[in-house]
Short mmCIF file of C-alpha atoms in Angstrom, two decimals:
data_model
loop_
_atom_site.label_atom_id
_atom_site.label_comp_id
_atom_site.label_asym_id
_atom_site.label_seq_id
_atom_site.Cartn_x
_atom_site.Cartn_y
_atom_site.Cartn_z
CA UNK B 81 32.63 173.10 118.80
CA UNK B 82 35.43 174.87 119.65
CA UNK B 83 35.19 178.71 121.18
CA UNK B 84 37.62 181.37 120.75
CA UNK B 85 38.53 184.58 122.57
CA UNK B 86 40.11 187.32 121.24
CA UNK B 87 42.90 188.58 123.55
CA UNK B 88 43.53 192.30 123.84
CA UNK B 89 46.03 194.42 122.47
CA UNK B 90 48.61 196.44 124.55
CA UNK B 91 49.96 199.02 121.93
CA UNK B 92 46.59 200.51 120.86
CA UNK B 93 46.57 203.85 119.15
CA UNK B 94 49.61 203.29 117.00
CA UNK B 95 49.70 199.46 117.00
CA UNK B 96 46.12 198.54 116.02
CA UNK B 97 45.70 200.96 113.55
CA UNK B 98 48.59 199.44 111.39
CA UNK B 99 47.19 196.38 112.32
CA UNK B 100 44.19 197.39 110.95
CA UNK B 101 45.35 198.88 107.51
CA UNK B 102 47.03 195.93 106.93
CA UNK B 103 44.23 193.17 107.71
CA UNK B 104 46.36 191.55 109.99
CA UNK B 105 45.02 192.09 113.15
CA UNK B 106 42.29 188.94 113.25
CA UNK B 107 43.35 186.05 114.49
CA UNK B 108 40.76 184.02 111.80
CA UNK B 109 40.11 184.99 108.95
CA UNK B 110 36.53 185.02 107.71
CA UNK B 111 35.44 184.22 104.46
CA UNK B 112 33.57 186.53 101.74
CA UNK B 113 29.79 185.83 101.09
CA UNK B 114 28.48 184.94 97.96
CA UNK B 115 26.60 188.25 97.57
CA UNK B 116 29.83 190.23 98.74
CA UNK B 117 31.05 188.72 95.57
CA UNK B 118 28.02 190.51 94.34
CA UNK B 119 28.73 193.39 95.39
CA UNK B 120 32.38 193.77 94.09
CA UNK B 121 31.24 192.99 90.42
CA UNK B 122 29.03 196.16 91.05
CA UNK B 123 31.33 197.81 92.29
CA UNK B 124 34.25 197.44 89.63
CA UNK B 125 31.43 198.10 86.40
CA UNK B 126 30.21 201.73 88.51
CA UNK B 127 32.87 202.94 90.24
CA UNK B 128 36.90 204.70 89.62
CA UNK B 129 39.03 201.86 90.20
CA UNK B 130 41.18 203.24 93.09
CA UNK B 131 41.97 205.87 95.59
CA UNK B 132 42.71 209.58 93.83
CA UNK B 133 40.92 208.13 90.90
CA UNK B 134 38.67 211.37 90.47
CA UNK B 135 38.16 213.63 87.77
CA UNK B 136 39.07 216.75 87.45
CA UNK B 137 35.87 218.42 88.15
CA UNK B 138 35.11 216.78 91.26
CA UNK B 139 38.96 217.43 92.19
CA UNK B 140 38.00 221.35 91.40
CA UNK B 141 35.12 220.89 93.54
CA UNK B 142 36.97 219.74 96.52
CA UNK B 143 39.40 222.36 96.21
CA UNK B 144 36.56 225.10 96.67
CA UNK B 145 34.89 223.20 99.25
CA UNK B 146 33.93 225.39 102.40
CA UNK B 147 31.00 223.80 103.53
CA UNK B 148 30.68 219.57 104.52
CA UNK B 149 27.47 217.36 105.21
CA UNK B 150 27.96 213.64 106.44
CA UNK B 151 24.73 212.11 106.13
CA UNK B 152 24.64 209.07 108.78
CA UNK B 153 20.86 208.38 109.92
CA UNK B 154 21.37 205.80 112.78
CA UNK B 155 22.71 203.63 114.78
CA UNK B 156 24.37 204.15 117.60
CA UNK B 157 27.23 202.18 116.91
CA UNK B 158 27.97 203.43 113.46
CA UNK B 159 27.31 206.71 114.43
CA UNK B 160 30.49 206.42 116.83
CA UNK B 161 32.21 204.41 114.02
CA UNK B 162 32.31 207.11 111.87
CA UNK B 163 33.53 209.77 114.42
CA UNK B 164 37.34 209.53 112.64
CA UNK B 165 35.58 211.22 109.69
CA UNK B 166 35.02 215.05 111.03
CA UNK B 167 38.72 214.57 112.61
CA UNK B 168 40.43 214.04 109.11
CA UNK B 169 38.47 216.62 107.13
CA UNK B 170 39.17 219.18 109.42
CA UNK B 171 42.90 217.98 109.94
CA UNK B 172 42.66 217.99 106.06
CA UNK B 173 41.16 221.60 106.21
CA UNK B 174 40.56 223.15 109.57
CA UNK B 175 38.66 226.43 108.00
CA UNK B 176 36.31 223.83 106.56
CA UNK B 177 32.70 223.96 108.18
CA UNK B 178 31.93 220.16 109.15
CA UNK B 179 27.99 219.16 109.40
CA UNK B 180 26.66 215.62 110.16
CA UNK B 181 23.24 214.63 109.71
CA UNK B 182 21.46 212.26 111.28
CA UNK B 183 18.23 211.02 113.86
CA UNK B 184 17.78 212.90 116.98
CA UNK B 185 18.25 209.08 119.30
CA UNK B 186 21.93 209.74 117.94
CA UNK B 187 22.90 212.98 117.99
CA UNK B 188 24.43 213.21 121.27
CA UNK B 189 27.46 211.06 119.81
CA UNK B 190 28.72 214.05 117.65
CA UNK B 191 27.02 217.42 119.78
CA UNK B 192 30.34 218.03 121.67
CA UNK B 193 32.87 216.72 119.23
CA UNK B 194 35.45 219.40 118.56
CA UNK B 195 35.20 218.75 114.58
CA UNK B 196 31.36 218.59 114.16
CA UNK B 197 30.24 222.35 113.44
CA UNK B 198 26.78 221.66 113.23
CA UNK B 199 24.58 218.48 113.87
CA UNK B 200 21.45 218.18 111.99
CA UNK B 201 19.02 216.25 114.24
CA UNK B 202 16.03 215.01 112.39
CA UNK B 203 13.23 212.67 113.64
CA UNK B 204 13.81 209.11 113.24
CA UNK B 205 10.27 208.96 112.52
CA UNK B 206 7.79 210.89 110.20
CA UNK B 207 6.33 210.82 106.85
CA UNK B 208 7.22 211.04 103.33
CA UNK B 209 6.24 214.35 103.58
CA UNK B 210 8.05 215.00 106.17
CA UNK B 211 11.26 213.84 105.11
CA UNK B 212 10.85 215.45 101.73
CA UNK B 213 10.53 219.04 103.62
CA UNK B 214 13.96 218.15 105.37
CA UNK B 215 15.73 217.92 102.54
CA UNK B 216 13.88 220.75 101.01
CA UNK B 217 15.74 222.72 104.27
CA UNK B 218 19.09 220.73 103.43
CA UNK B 219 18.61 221.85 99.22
CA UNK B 220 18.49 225.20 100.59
CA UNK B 221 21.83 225.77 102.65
CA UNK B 222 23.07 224.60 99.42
CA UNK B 223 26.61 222.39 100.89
CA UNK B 224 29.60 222.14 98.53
CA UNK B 225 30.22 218.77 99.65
CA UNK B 226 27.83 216.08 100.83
CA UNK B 227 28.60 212.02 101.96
CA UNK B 228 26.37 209.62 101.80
CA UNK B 229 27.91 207.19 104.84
CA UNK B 230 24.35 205.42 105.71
CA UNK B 231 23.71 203.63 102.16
CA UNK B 232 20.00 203.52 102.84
CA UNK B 233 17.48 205.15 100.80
CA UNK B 234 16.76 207.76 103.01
CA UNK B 235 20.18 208.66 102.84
CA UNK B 236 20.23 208.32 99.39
CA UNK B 237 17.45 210.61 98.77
CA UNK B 238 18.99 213.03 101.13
CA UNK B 239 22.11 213.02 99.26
CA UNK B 240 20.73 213.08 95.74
CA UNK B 241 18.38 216.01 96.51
CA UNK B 242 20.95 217.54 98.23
CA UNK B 243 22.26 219.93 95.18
CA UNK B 244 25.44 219.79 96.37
CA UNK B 245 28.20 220.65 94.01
CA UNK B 246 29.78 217.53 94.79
CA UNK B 247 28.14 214.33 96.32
CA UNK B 248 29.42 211.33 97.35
CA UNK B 249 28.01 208.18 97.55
CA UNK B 250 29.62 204.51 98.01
CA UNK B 251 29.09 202.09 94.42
CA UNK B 252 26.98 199.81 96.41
CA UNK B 253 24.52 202.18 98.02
CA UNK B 254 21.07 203.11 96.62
CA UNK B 255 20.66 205.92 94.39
CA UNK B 256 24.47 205.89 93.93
CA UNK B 257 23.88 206.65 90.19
CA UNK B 258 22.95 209.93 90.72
CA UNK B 259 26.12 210.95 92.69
CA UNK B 260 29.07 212.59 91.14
CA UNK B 261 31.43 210.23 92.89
CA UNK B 262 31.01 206.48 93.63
CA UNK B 263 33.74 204.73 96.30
CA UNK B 264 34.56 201.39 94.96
CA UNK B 265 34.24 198.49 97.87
CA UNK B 266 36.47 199.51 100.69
CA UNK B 267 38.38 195.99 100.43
CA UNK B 268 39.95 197.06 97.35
CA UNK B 269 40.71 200.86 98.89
CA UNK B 270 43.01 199.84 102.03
CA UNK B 271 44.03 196.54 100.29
CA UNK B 272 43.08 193.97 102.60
CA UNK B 273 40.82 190.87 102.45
CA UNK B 274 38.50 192.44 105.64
CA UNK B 275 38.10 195.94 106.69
CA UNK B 276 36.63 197.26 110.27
CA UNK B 277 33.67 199.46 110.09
CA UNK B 278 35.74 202.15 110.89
CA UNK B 279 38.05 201.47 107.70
CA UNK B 280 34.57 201.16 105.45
CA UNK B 281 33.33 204.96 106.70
CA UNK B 282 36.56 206.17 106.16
CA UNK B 283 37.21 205.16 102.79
CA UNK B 284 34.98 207.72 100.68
CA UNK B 285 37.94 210.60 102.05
CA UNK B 286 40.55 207.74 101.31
CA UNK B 287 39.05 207.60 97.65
CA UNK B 288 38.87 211.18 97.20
CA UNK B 289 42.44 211.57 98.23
CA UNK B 290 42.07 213.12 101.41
CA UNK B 291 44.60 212.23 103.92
CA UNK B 292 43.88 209.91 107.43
CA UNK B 293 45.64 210.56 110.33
CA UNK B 294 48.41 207.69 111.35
CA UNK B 295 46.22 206.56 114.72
CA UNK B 296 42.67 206.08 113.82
CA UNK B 297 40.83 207.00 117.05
CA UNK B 298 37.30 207.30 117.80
CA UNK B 299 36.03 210.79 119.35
CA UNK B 300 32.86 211.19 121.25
CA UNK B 301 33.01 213.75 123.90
CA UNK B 302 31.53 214.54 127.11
CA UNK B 303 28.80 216.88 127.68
CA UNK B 304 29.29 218.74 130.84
CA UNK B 305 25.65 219.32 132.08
CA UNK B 306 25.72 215.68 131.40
CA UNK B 307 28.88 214.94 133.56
CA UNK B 308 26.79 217.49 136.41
CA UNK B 309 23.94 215.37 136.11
CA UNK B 310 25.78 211.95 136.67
CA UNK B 311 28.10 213.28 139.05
CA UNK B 312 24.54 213.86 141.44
CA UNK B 313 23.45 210.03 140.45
CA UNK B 314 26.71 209.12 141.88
CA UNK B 315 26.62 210.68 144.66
CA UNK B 316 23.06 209.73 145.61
CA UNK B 317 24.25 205.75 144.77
CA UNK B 318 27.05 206.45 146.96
CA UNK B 319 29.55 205.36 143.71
CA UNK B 320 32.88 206.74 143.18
CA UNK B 321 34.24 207.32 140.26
CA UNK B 322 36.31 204.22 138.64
CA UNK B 323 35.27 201.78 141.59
CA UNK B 324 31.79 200.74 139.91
CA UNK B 325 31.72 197.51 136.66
CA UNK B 326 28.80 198.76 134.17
CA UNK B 327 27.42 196.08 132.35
CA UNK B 328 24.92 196.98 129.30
CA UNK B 329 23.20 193.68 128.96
CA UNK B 330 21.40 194.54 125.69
CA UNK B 331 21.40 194.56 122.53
CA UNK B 332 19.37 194.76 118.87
CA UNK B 333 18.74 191.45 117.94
CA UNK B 334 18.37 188.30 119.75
CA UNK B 335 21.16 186.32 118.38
CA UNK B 336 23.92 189.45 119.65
CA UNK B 337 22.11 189.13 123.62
CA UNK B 338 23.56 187.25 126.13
CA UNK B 339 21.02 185.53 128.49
CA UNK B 340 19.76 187.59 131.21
CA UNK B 341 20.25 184.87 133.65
CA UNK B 342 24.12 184.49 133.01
CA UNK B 343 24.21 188.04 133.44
CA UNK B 344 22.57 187.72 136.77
CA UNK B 345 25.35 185.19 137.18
CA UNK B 346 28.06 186.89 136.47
CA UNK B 347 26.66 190.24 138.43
CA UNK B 348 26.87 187.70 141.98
CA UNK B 349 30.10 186.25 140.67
CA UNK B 350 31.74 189.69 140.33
CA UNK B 351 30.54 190.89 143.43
CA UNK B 352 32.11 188.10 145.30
CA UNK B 353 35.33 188.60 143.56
CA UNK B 354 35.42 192.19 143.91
CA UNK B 355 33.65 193.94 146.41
CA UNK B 356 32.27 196.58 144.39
CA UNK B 357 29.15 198.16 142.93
CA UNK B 358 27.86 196.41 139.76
CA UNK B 359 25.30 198.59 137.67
CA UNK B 360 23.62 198.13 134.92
CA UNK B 361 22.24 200.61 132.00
CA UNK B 362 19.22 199.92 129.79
CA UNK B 363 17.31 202.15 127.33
CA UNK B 364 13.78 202.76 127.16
CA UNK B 365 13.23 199.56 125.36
CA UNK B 366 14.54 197.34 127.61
CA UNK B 367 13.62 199.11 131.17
CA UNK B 368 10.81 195.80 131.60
CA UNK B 369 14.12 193.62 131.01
CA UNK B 370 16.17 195.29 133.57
CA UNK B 371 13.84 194.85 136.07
CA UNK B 372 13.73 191.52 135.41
CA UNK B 373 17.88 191.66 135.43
CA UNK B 374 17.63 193.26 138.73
CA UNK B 375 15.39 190.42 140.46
CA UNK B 376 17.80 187.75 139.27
CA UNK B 377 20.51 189.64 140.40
CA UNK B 378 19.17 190.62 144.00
CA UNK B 379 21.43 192.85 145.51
CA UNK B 380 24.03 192.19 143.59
CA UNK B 381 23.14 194.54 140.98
CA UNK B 382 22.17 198.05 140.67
CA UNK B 383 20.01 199.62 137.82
CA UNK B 384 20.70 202.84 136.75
CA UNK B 385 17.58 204.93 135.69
CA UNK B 386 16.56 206.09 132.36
CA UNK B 387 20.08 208.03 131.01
CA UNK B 388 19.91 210.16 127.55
CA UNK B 389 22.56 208.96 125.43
CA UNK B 390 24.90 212.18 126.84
CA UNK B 391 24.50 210.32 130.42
CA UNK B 392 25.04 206.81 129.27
CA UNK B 393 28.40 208.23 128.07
CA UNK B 394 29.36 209.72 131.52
CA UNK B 395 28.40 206.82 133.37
CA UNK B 396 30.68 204.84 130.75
CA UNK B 397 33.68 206.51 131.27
CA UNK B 398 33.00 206.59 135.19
CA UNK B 399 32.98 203.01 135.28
CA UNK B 400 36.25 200.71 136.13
CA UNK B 401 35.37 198.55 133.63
CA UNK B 402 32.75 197.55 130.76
CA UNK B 403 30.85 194.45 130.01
CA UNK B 404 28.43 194.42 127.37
CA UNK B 405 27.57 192.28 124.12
CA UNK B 406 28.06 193.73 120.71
CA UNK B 407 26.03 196.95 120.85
CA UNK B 408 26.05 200.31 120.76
CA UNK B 409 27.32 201.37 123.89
CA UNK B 410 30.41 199.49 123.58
CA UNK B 411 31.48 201.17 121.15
CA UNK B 412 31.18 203.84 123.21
CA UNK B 413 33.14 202.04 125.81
CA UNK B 414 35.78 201.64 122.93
CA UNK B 415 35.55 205.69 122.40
CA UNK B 416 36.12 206.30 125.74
CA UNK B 417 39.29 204.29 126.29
CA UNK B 418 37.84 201.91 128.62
CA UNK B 419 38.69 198.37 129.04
CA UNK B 420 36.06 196.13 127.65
CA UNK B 421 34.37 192.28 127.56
CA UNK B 422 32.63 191.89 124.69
CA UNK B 423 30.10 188.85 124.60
CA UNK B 424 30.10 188.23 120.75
CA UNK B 425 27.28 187.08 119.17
CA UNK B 426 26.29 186.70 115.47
CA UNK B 427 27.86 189.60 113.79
CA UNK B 428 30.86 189.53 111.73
CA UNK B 429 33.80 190.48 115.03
CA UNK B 430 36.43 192.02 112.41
CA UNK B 431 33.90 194.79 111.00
CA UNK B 432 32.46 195.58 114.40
CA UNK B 433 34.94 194.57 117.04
CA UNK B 434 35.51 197.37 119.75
CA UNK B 435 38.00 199.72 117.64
CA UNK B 436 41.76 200.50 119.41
CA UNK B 437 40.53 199.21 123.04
CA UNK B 438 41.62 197.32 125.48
CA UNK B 439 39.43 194.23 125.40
CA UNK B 440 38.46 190.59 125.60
CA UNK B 441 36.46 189.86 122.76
CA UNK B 442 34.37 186.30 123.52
CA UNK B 443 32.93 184.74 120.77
CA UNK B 444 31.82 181.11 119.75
CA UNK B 445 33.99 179.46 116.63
CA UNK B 446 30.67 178.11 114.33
CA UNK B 447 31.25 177.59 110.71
CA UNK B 448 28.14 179.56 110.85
CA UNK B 449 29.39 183.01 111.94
CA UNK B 450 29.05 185.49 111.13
CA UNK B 451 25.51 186.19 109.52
CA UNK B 452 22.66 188.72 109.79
CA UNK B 453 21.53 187.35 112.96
CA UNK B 454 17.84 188.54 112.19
CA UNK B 455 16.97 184.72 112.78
CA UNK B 456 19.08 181.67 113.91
CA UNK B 457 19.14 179.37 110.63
CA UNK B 458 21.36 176.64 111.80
CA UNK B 459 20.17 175.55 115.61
CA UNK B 460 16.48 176.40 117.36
CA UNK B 461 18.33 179.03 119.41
CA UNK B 462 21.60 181.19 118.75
CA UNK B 463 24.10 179.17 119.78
CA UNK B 464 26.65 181.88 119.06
CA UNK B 465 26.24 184.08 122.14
CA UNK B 466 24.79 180.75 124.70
CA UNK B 467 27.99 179.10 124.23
CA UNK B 468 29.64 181.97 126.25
CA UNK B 469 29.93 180.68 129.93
CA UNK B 470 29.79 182.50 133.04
CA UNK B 471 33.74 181.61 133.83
CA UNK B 472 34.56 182.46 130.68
CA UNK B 473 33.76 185.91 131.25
CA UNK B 474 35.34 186.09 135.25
CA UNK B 475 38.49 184.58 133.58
CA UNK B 476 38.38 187.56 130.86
CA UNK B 477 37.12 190.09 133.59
CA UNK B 478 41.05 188.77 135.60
CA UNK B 479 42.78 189.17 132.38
CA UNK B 480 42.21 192.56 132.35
CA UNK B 481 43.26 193.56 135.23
CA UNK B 482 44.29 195.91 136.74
CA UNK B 483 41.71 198.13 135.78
CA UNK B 484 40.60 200.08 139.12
#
């Protein structure tokens, strides 16, 4: 078994983002699945073969267009992926009024971003009847233009029974059929063999002809009663700004969470080294965990208290440094310019990989990896993210320096 890491990149915003658009920025290439085969047959039978491959009355309807809805439900992390998208359409047309739907858990990422007009914060639970009265609401504002960026079949719904004069839906996606545009598979949009996440939310505006800016940059902003609030915790920790590591130990699924011990571990081993505070963030799911985190760690490690999403941000771009696995709030990390560790686990680290930041991207080199990571097929525990070592991540943690 050999390992890999993934070393960072000194000429981000221009630099990566050719990188990027090329496919040339991976230093391995990973090979298509046998269902992404799949899903390019799909897409080449249901969709216009190309970007600016759009009829005329859908190019009429974007010409009239005053009024946008992105429809992206959840997660965290995509939410922040697709933050480039209310950038371009209003660089594309400033008097344009931008929307973005999604669950209230995620909202935060686009409240204070300078391009998002409105956000439409929804439950992320409820009933069929429930949902069906949202969109009833959404019918009713009656939006020229709607995007389907989840690909779910809420999404889909919400799209569909959007009445939009135009809506937008990638080939792949359910209830695509009933859109009036369908983006072929993003591979075949920027031309490359792998695309980032970032690449795949942007290509419905690619398709439709809509221009992207040269640097591809991530945008979530800070809330300032958020930045009052965590300016108090600070002060109360006695933790000054940019002389604190945050570490977000956490993460969806098992096979993407490094062990809790290691990052006990590494919390002592960084204290040595440094001298300085190490905290740790955790969200309502994982508060037991972080106790347990915290005991490991003895005083080595400080947990913060419950944050909102808003907070978690601050406290991110307080921090010196950022040490997570592949989750959410690194891609928050990777929004707010910081420099990062990533502990990679079993998700593909082209499509998710922290976008134009500064980081040191650990990963395992399996002939299994990527895959779902829902369960470990190949070994009785994920031997993706255990292969990462303690050193290994105090060598990446130098490499980075300075970043005080």
């Amino acid at each position: 078994q050999s390992f890999v890491m993934e070393h960072r990149f000194p000429d981000l915003k221009n630099r990566m983002a050719e990188q990027f658009r090329s496919g040339s920025l991976f230093l391995k290439p990973q090979p298509a699945k046998a269902s992404d085969a799949g899903r390019r047959h799909l897409t080449m039978e249901t969709a216009s073969p190309g970007p600016g491959a759009i009829s005329g009355a859908v190019r009429d309807n974007l010409d009239r267009a005053r009024t946008i809805l992105l429809v992206r439900l959840r997660s965290l992390g995509d939410a922040v992926l697709m933050t480039p998208a209310p950038r371009a359409l209003k660089s594309w047309r400033p008097a344009v009024r931008v929307s973005v739907l999604i669950e209230e858990p995620y909202a935060g990422v686009f409240r204070n971003q300078p391009a998002v007009d409105e956000v439409i914060a929804i439950p992320s639970r409820g009933s069929a009847v429930a949902r069906l009265q949202w969109a009833m609401q959404i019918r009713r504002r009656r939006f020229d233009l709607v995007f389907n960026m989840h690909s779910g079949p809420t999404a889909g719904l919400f799209t569909v029974l959007s009445g939009a004069s135009c809506r937008v839906s990638y080939a792949a996606a359910r209830y695509a059929a009933w859109c009036d545009v369908r983006v072929p598979d993003s591979r075949s949009l920027w031309g490359a063999e792998h695309v980032h996440t970032v690449q795949h939310q942007l290509s419905p505006l690619l398709h439709l002809g809509i221009p992207l800016p040269e640097a591809i940059e991530l945008d979530v902003a800070l809330s300032p009663e958020a930045e009052q609030r965590v300016h108090d915790q600070m002060e109360a920790l006695r933790i000054q700004r940019g002389r604190f590591i945050l570490l977000h130990p956490f993460a969806t699924l098992f096979t993407k969470e490094w062990d809790l011990a290691r990052f006990a571990a590494l919390a002592q081993g960084l204290q040595r080294a440094y001298g300085l505070p190490i905290v740790a963030a955790a969200g309502g799911a994982d508060r037991e965990k972080l106790g347990q985190l915290r005991g490991m760690a003895r005083d080595s490690l400080t947990g913060l208290p419950p944050l909102s999403l808003e907070e978690l941000t601050v406290w991110i771009d307080r921090c010196g440094l950022y040490i997570g696995n592949d989750s959410g709030p690194t891609h928050l990390a990777a929004a707010r310019k910081k420099k990062i560790v990533a502990l990679w686990g079993s998700s593909d680290s082209y499509a998710w990989r922290p976008w134009a930041a500064e980081c040191q991207l650990l990963r395992a080199d399996l002939p299994c990896m990527p895959c779902p990571g829902y369960r470990c097929h190949k070994f009785d525990t994920p031997r993706c993210i255990e292969s990462i070592s303690v050193d290994q991540v105090l060598d990446a943690v130098r490499r980075l320096e300075p970043w005080m």
